[in-house]
Structure formats: C-alpha cells, structure tokens
Amino acid sequence: MAASAYLVALLSIASLMSTHNGVDATDTGITRHYKFDIKMQNVTRLCHTKGIATVNGQFPGPRIVAREGDRLVVKVANHVQNNITIHWHGIRQLQSGWADGPAYITQCPIQTGQSYVYNFTIVGQRGTLWWHAHISWLRSTLYGPIVILPKRGVHYPFPRPYKEVPVLFGEWWNADPEAVIAQALQTGGGPNVSDAYTINGLPGPLYNCSSKDTFKLNVKPGKTYLLRLINAALNDELFFSIANHTLTVVDVDAVYVKPFETDVIIITPGQTTNVLLKTKPYHPNATFLMMARPYVTGQGTFDNSTVAGILEYNQPPLSTSIKKLPLFKPSLPPLRDTTFVANFTSKLKSLASAQYPANVPQHVDKHFFFTVSLGTNPCPKNQTCQGPTNSTMFAASVNNISFVMPTKALLQAYFLRQSNGVYANDFPSSPLIPFNYTGTPPNNTMVMDETKVVVLPFNTSVELVMQDTSILGAESHPLHLHGFNFFVVGQGFGTFDPKKDPAKFNLVDPVERNTVGVPAGGWVAIRFFTDNPGVWFMHCHFEVHTSWGLKMAWVVPDGKLPNQKLPPPPSDLPKC
Ligand SMILES: *[C@@H]1O[C@H](CO)[C@@H](O)[C@H](O)[C@H]1NC(C)=O
Ligand SMILES: *[C@@H]1O[C@H](CO)[C@@H](O)[C@H](O)[C@H]1NC(C)=O
Ligand SMILES: *[C@@H]1O[C@H](CO)[C@@H](O)[C@H](O)[C@H]1NC(C)=O
Ligand SMILES: *[C@@H]1O[C@H](CO)[C@@H](O)[C@H](O)[C@H]1NC(C)=O
Ligand SMILES: *[C@@H]1O[C@H](CO)[C@@H](O)[C@H](O)[C@H]1NC(C)=O
Ligand SMILES: *[C@@H]1O[C@H](CO)[C@@H](O)[C@H](O)[C@H]1NC(C)=O
Ligand SMILES: *[C@@H]1O[C@H](CO)[C@@H](O)[C@H](O)[C@H]1NC(C)=O
Ligand SMILES: *[C@@H]1O[C@H](CO)[C@@H](O)[C@H](O)[C@H]1NC(C)=O
Ligand SMILES: *[C@@H]1O[C@H](CO)[C@@H](O)[C@H](O)[C@H]1NC(C)=O
Ligand SMILES: *[C@@H]1O[C@H](CO)[C@@H](O)[C@H](O)[C@H]1NC(C)=O
Ligand SMILES: *[C@@H]1O[C@H](CO)[C@@H](O)[C@H](O)[C@H]1NC(C)=O
Ligand SMILES: *[C@@H]1O[C@H](CO)[C@@H](O)[C@H](O)[C@H]1NC(C)=O
Ligand SMILES: [Cu+2]
C-alpha cells in the first residue's frame, strides 16, 4: 500500500492527461492514496534561511490530482512541534464532515507524533481547489493544489489545453508567521506585513536577493495552456497579469463559468481561477513578465510589493539567446482600483448549460443578514495596547459577535449531544442593533466575544446577505463557506436595501463558488441549499481577520433519508 500511495503521489498531470481521451464514461471513481508527512524543512528566500513546516519537505506542498468521482485517502502524520489540521478547501465533503479539517470546528488538532486519515470523495466538482493547514497561520507554508480532472471520457467545455500548470500565489515572511500573529494578538495591533509575495513559492526578480528564485513558465508557440491560479496568500487580494497576453477565464472554485477574456485577473485569498493562455503563433523574440500585487481597500499597512515570474518561449531564433531578448512587463491596475474589481466580478457567470446547470434556489426558506466588520476588544487593564487606541485591541466580527474558538471541536460536541458549555445555538439572524452600516460609524466599536452557531434544518434554501460596515474603515472581506457552494445572486455598494435590491438579483446564471469578496463599503447576497449534514465553518479568508474573530459556524442536522446522515466519526479522529 505504501508503495502504491507513493506512486500515485508521483503521477504528474501530464501522465494523467495522456489517458484523458479514454472512452470509459461509466467510470465511478477510484481511490487515490496520499501520505502527508508534516515536517520541518530549511528553505532560503530573500537571503533568509529558516525552517518551515512543510508536507513531505516540499514548498509549496505536493499536488493532489484526481478525477471527479474519485475518493481521496490522505494520511497526515505530524512530525512538527505545532498542532496541525489540513483543510481541503472547496471540497463539498458530502456526508464526510469529519474530513473537513478546520481546527476546533470539525476536529481537534493532530498533535505532535499523531496521525489522522482524511477520507472523502469528490462529487460534482471539476477544476482547481487546494489544500491548506487550518489552524493559526500555519497555512503560510502548508498549502498545495488539488487538480480535479473531469471524469474519464468527459471533455472540458473548452478546447483541450496542451498543458496544465498550477500557479499558486503565496505570502512570505522572513520572520516566523506564528510569531507574527502571536505578537499581534498580544499587543492588539495589526500584524507585521509580509516581506514578499510568491508564485509557486518563489518571490522573483523584483525583490532583493531573489532573482534566481523566479518561477519560469516555458511555453511553445501556438499552444493553449490551462493555468490553474490559486490565491494562497494570507491577507491580500491580488491582481495578476501576463505582459502581452490575454487570458480567458473558464472555471472558478471548481465550477465552469461562461468564458470571458481579460488582461488582468483579481483573485481573493481562498479563490481559484482557471484561465486559458493562448501563446503567440510564432516565437515572439521576447520574454514576458507575469506579475501579481495586491488590491487594497483597508486603512492599515500592507505589503505593497510585486511578485514576478517569467513567461519564456523556448527555442529562440538561432541568432539570438534568451538573455538578449527584450522583456515586457504587464500593467496592473492601481492598488485601490475598486472599479476594475467590480467590473471583473460582474463578468463572472455560471456556464448554466444543459450538462452543467446552475441549480439556483428560486425561493428562500430562511433569510439572514450578517454584518462583517472590524471592531475592538478592551485592552487588558495593566497593558498599553496597539489597537485603534492605546486602550483597545483590534477585533473583527459577524453581526458584532467575535467568534471565540472553543477548546473542544464543535462537530464532536454536536454529534455527541454535548454542546453545553461548548457553543450556543442562538447566533442572531440579523444585527441586534441596526445602524446605517455604511454611514457614520457608531462611537462604540466594542464586539461581543461568544461561541455561537446557527442551526439550519436539512433541505433548506438559504439566502444570506453579507454587509461590510464603516466601523474602523470599510474594507473588503473574502468570505469562505465550508461544506457548500453558493450562488452569488447579487452585490452592490452602500447599504443593502431589502425592498429594492432583490429585484435585481440574478437567479438564472449567477456564479457558483465557495469564496466571495464582500465589497468594501458594500454587500453581497448568496444562496445555498442545505443538502449536507455537519458543522460548517464560515470565515473571512484574510487570516488576520479570522484571527480577530470574523468567523462563525452553521449546524446542519441529518436529513430523514439514509444518504442524508453524517456517519459516526472515524476511529482515529484526534481528541482534545
Ligand atoms: C536546518 O538548519 C539548522 C541550522 O543550520 C540545522 O540545525 C537543522 O538540522 C536543519 N534542519 C533540517 C530539517 O535540515
Ligand atoms: C474510507 O471511507 C470508505 C467509505 O466509508 C471506507 O469504505 C474505507 O474503508 C475508508 N478508507 C480508509 C483508509 O479509512
Ligand atoms: C514586527 O516588526 C517590528 C518592527 O519592525 C519588530 O520589532 C518585531 O520584532 C516584528 N515582530 C516579529 C514577530 O517579527
Ligand atoms: C508588448 O506590448 C507592448 C505595449 O503594451 C508593445 O509595445 C510591444 O510591441 C509588445 N511586444 C510583443 C512582443 O508583443
Ligand atoms: C524572430 O526572429 C527571427 C530571426 O531573427 C525572425 O526570422 C522572425 O521573423 C522573428 N519573429 C518575430 C515574430 O518577430
Ligand atoms: C510601498 O510602501 C513603502 C512604504 O510605505 C513606500 O516607500 C513605497 O514607495 C511603496 N511602494 C510602492 C510601489 O507603492
Ligand atoms: C469593464 O471592462 C471592459 C473591458 O474588459 C471595458 O470595456 C468596460 O468599459 C469596463 N466597464 C466599466 C464600467 O468600467
Ligand atoms: C497583567 O496582569 C496579568 C494578571 O493579572 C498578568 O498575567 C500579566 O503578565 C500582566 N501583564 C503585564 C503586561 O503586566
Ligand atoms: C494613551 O492614550 C491617551 C489618549 O490619547 C493618552 O493620554 C495616554 O497618555 C496614553 N497612554 C499611554 C500609556 O501611552
Ligand atoms: C447611510 O449613510 C450614507 C453615507 O453617509 C448615506 O448616503 C445614506 O443615505 C444613509 N442611509 C440611510 C438609510 O440613512
Ligand atoms: C459620538 O461621538 C460624537 C463626537 O465624537 C458625539 O457628538 C456624539 O454625541 C456621540 N454619540 C454618542 C451616542 O455617544
Ligand atoms: C495542541 O492541542 C491540544 C488539544 O487542543 C492542546 O491541549 C495543546 O495545548 C496544543 N498544543 C500546542 C503546542 O498548541
Ligand atoms: Cu476580512
């Protein structure tokens, strides 16, 4: 078994792709085994060498490749001093909530020397997802791609690419990110910003001492490449562009979209975007930079640097060498170009074809209105803090509740009917004290610190409007929902108007995804259907905001039918 697991892990996309034209349409999926050994590895970036937590010594971590319908069995063994969990970001986890991974939500952490087997199937998804650690800030180095190919014999709804390339954006700190967030939570201030962004772990030539650490994409003329873009950065939405090349967006968050062309992509942490890159018909006698840098909405300091990689055509004309070719740079939107972002997101639509329908809930059983916001907690009495004032610490909240992490896992507490003392069921469905959310902010910025959930009956269609607020400055928040995809039926700036705005909702072909940017000073409306029993985390995918409490959970009890029930926990589920 160990040998075959290793073999599967070594399979490249290319070798899987070679069987892609098979004719076996009755494929019901196979089981793919992976072994993830969490261990320290010394790596050097920006002339700093440090030990980082990795999977199997790789940074970024290993690529998981599977087909829609396959089962994944991943044994995670923890050989580092930190507690670890792994989350399979965007995987629906139908009836397999025990494998979802957020620490203290669906499981206790895998402690040093322990292991845990994540066992789940991929149902009805195709495209790119990713895995990452889901405890504290350890995902800064523990992340990797999940490539989901269509079922054997099923084609993409776009021309078959010549090659497929995962492109992961990350964020690098010379310091230990665990020390960075620990310091911020202690002082109440904003955490130190990163030292670089990375493409596939490499900062590239625009940073000091990093030009050899550059991601290079070697291409042939006249071919179509599928780039699987993943934003694994901790705290930054990113613009991305490749000089002199147009990209065609075909899939987001492992759901096909109506293709559209663009020179620039905006991608929030947690999101994935598959794009087709058509290379020039002839060798262009040039090389091209691909670059990413942040889209910024907040007031705080941020890492304003730029990561670059190189798009290089192979076999330059005999008379020239690659080094002598002219280099072109893409132009990226200004850091605060909200107009570009609104324009881009308005172009995202579900494919909504007969084969890939958009099953948008047309009626709503339960309505929710959540503010997503910054706020404050009081500074401990004997301390001077670095929050917005010296007597406050930064916090963040949903409906003014800053979620307090329990010390037992919610899913276990729910399943064993031991929620008493762990969590309460009375998370409010709308703010307790309404105000003009995008007008003059209230004087009192204090949050309530609680562990509360919403219980949603099985088979319920839910509409959730998420509203940013002006408390401590409007800022966009990439909200990620575990356990479900949702349809983004509407969004806008200012305060949501329940009388006028629903009339403009798109219930025909809205984009379906698992992470959506709530616009700075605006709102977004999503719909989803509770077809999955379990406890499902929802949180801002800016890690700093999650650390400050911008998170909550939904509890969905079992349905009546046998295939609507959560099975008992696996025997190796970690304890706490
Ligand atoms: C990393 O480097 C340190 C200091 O040079 C060394 O002690 C340690 O053994 C190295 N760790 C690994 C996993 O190579
Ligand atoms: C994974 O889950 C399936 C379905 O419950 C089960 O048949 C299989 O034995 C499990 N595999 C492992 C390695 O736990
Ligand atoms: C954060 O930055 C400050 C100022 O540069 C520095 O003194 C501090 O050590 C840094 N904190 C960490 C955890 O690296
Ligand atoms: C790249 O684009 C620039 C302007 O954006 C143009 O001047 C240049 O000729 C282009 N180069 C190639 C090789 O396409
Ligand atoms: C590239 O250079 C070669 C040889 O110098 C030349 O034949 C070719 O036309 C050039 N191609 C383009 C697109 O400029
Ligand atoms: C980034 O921020 C630093 C410090 O605020 C500033 O000096 C620099 O000009 C900024 N760089 C860019 C590209 O905006
Ligand atoms: C949106 O972007 C397209 C190009 O992609 C541009 O033609 C159009 O003018 C933009 N619309 C707005 C409102 O900025
Ligand atoms: C503040 O008081 C608490 C308990 O009274 C103590 O544990 C902590 O070390 C003190 N902190 C400072 C900065 O003095
Ligand atoms: C905290 O801020 C207040 C008001 O700005 C100021 O009067 C006070 O001296 C500050 N305290 C410390 C310890 O810096
Ligand atoms: C909320 O505040 C904004 C900005 O000041 C203002 O434009 C809007 O009219 C206010 N809305 C209501 C309902 O008062
Ligand atoms: C809020 O603060 C403003 C000025 O900072 C003050 O005029 C107003 O009375 C305060 N409102 C309340 C409810 O305390
Ligand atoms: C790891 O998790 C256990 C169980 O929640 C906890 O008791 C322990 O303090 C944690 N250890 C570290 C190093 O965080
Ligand atoms: Cu946020």
Short mmCIF file of C-alpha atoms in Angstrom, two decimals, residues 132 162 172 190 228 302 346 349 376 412 420 472 513 568:
data_model
loop_
_atom_site.label_atom_id
_atom_site.label_comp_id
_atom_site.label_asym_id
_atom_site.label_seq_id
_atom_site.Cartn_x
_atom_site.Cartn_y
_atom_site.Cartn_z
CA HIS A 132 -4.02 24.10 3.36
CA TYR A 162 -1.81 21.43 -24.48
CA TRP A 172 6.40 35.05 2.59
CA GLY A 190 -2.12 44.89 13.22
CA ARG A 228 -4.79 26.88 -12.51
CA PHE A 302 0.12 46.30 3.84
CA SER A 346 -19.76 41.38 -12.82
CA LYS A 349 -21.46 33.89 -14.72
CA THR A 376 -12.40 46.32 19.13
CA GLN A 412 -17.88 16.25 18.08
CA ASN A 420 -23.44 22.51 26.66
CA LEU A 472 -12.78 51.35 11.66
CA ARG A 513 -18.35 29.37 -5.76
CA PRO A 568 -20.09 8.31 13.10
#
